[in-house]
Every structure is written in structure tokens, then in C-alpha cells.
């Protein structure tokens, strides 16, 4: 089994910054994509940012230029630096990863438990 544990959420004023971290642990042979999704009350979960193991990244239009995703492959950890936060960024942020436990097993998609980010106006 693979576990994803997020940290770094909290309450911040508009214009402020937060940095989220997500560490993957367990029986891991390789991780392909790692990313962040968010879900605000009454809304569907949406992609925030994703980084592939080779380095390519993708961002939601709403966070482009304000958020930066990065990854430490040696630590199986993904980060999300969030700057110029807006009240509409308020949501539960979930870590996501495609991981395989051995060369003979397929990639499986895993989710973290989520961390709350609240941006006050």
C-alpha cells in the first residue's frame, strides 16, 4: 500500500502565501505523476497542478503564475507553493499520485486525506 500525507494548510489573508507538502510512503517502486487537486464546498474536485516524473508541469488557468508545483523524487515528495492567494482559492487540497509497487504491478492512483486552505478577504 502507498500512503500520501499532506501538510502545510491553514488560514491566510488574501495576498499571502502558503506551501503545501505531500510525502508518499509505503511500498513504492516508482511514482509517475504527482499533483494537487482541490475541492471547495458545493463544487467538484478540480485539478490545481500536476508534475510528471520527467519534469513537465500543468496548471489550472486560475492558478497559473501564482502557484508553483515542484517535486523531490529522492524523497517521494511533491510541493505546492501558493502565492498571491485569493479567497476563491479556499478549498480542501488533496495530493494525488500514480504509483506502482513493483515492476510487475500496474500504476495505481492514490489520494491523500486532504488539507484545508482558507483565504480570508
Short mmCIF file of C-alpha atoms in Angstrom, two decimals:
data_model
loop_
_atom_site.label_atom_id
_atom_site.label_comp_id
_atom_site.label_asym_id
_atom_site.label_seq_id
_atom_site.Cartn_x
_atom_site.Cartn_y
_atom_site.Cartn_z
CA UNK A 1 0.00 0.00 0.00
CA UNK A 2 1.04 3.59 -0.65
CA UNK A 3 0.17 6.44 1.70
CA UNK A 4 0.11 10.14 0.87
CA UNK A 5 0.33 12.58 3.76
CA UNK A 6 -0.25 16.28 3.19
CA UNK A 7 0.83 19.15 5.40
CA UNK A 8 1.05 22.92 5.27
CA UNK A 9 -2.56 24.02 5.02
CA UNK A 10 -4.02 26.74 7.18
CA UNK A 11 -5.58 30.18 7.35
CA UNK A 12 -4.01 33.08 5.50
CA UNK A 13 -5.07 36.55 4.44
CA UNK A 14 -5.63 37.41 0.82
CA UNK A 15 -2.34 38.17 -0.89
CA UNK A 16 -0.45 35.84 1.42
CA UNK A 17 1.40 32.61 0.74
CA UNK A 18 1.32 29.01 1.84
CA UNK A 19 3.38 25.98 0.95
CA UNK A 20 1.82 22.54 0.86
CA UNK A 21 3.83 19.34 1.08
CA UNK A 22 2.84 15.77 0.31
CA UNK A 23 5.05 12.83 1.16
CA UNK A 24 4.45 9.39 -0.30
CA UNK A 25 5.43 6.38 1.76
CA UNK A 26 4.97 2.65 1.80
CA UNK A 27 5.86 0.05 -0.77
CA UNK A 28 6.91 2.27 -3.67
CA UNK A 29 8.81 1.16 -6.75
CA UNK A 30 8.13 4.17 -8.90
CA UNK A 31 5.89 7.24 -8.97
CA UNK A 32 4.84 8.75 -12.27
CA UNK A 33 2.64 11.81 -11.95
CA UNK A 34 2.13 13.68 -8.68
CA UNK A 35 -0.28 16.52 -8.33
CA UNK A 36 -2.67 18.63 -6.34
CA UNK A 37 -6.43 18.88 -6.63
CA UNK A 38 -8.85 20.98 -4.65
CA UNK A 39 -12.50 20.90 -3.74
CA UNK A 40 -14.45 23.87 -2.48
CA UNK A 41 -17.81 23.47 -0.72
CA UNK A 42 -20.54 22.65 -3.22
CA UNK A 43 -18.11 22.30 -6.09
CA UNK A 44 -16.47 19.42 -7.90
CA UNK A 45 -12.88 18.46 -7.25
CA UNK A 46 -10.59 20.15 -9.77
CA UNK A 47 -7.01 19.86 -10.88
CA UNK A 48 -4.73 22.54 -9.50
CA UNK A 49 -1.31 21.42 -10.74
CA UNK A 50 0.48 18.27 -11.76
CA UNK A 51 4.11 17.32 -12.35
CA UNK A 52 5.29 14.29 -14.27
CA UNK A 53 8.37 12.38 -13.14
CA UNK A 54 10.41 13.75 -16.03
CA UNK A 55 9.59 17.31 -15.13
CA UNK A 56 6.69 18.59 -17.28
CA UNK A 57 4.06 20.51 -15.35
CA UNK A 58 0.49 21.59 -15.93
CA UNK A 59 -1.53 24.21 -14.09
CA UNK A 60 -5.14 25.22 -13.91
CA UNK A 61 -5.68 28.56 -15.60
CA UNK A 62 -6.93 30.04 -12.33
CA UNK A 63 -3.58 29.47 -10.57
CA UNK A 64 -1.14 29.94 -13.45
CA UNK A 65 1.54 32.42 -12.45
CA UNK A 66 0.65 32.30 -8.75
CA UNK A 67 1.23 28.65 -7.82
CA UNK A 68 4.33 26.57 -8.42
CA UNK A 69 4.50 22.80 -8.19
CA UNK A 70 7.78 21.05 -7.56
CA UNK A 71 8.95 17.59 -6.72
CA UNK A 72 11.77 15.85 -4.87
CA UNK A 73 11.97 12.38 -6.39
CA UNK A 74 14.51 11.19 -3.84
CA UNK A 75 12.02 11.94 -1.06
CA UNK A 76 8.87 10.97 -2.99
CA UNK A 77 7.53 14.38 -2.07
CA UNK A 78 5.61 16.99 -4.02
CA UNK A 79 5.22 20.63 -3.03
CA UNK A 80 2.81 23.38 -3.96
CA UNK A 81 3.98 26.94 -3.38
CA UNK A 82 0.93 29.18 -3.38
CA UNK A 83 1.46 32.94 -3.66
CA UNK A 84 -0.93 35.85 -4.05
CA UNK A 85 -3.70 33.77 -2.55
CA UNK A 86 -7.29 34.80 -3.15
CA UNK A 87 -10.46 33.98 -1.21
CA UNK A 88 -11.57 31.83 -4.14
CA UNK A 89 -8.56 29.58 -3.50
CA UNK A 90 -10.27 28.43 -0.31
CA UNK A 91 -10.77 24.66 -0.51
CA UNK A 92 -9.59 21.31 0.72
CA UNK A 93 -6.43 20.48 -1.18
CA UNK A 94 -5.74 16.84 -2.00
CA UNK A 95 -2.49 15.24 -3.02
CA UNK A 96 -2.64 12.68 -5.80
CA UNK A 97 -0.08 10.24 -7.18
CA UNK A 98 0.22 7.44 -9.70
CA UNK A 99 2.48 4.83 -8.13
CA UNK A 100 3.46 1.24 -8.67
CA UNK A 101 4.77 -1.12 -6.03
CA UNK A 102 6.93 -3.24 -8.34
CA UNK A 103 7.89 -3.56 -11.97
CA UNK A 104 5.31 -6.32 -12.34
CA UNK A 105 2.41 -4.29 -10.96
CA UNK A 106 0.41 -1.57 -12.70
CA UNK A 107 0.34 2.07 -11.69
CA UNK A 108 -2.44 2.77 -9.19
CA UNK A 109 -3.89 6.17 -8.39
CA UNK A 110 -3.70 7.24 -4.75
CA UNK A 111 -5.19 10.15 -2.80
CA UNK A 112 -4.18 11.89 0.39
CA UNK A 113 -6.63 12.77 3.14
CA UNK A 114 -6.71 16.46 2.24
CA UNK A 115 -5.61 19.65 3.94
CA UNK A 116 -7.75 22.74 4.42
CA UNK A 117 -6.65 26.04 2.93
CA UNK A 118 -8.69 29.09 3.93
CA UNK A 119 -8.01 32.53 2.49
CA UNK A 120 -9.70 35.42 4.23
CA UNK A 121 -10.54 38.67 2.47
#
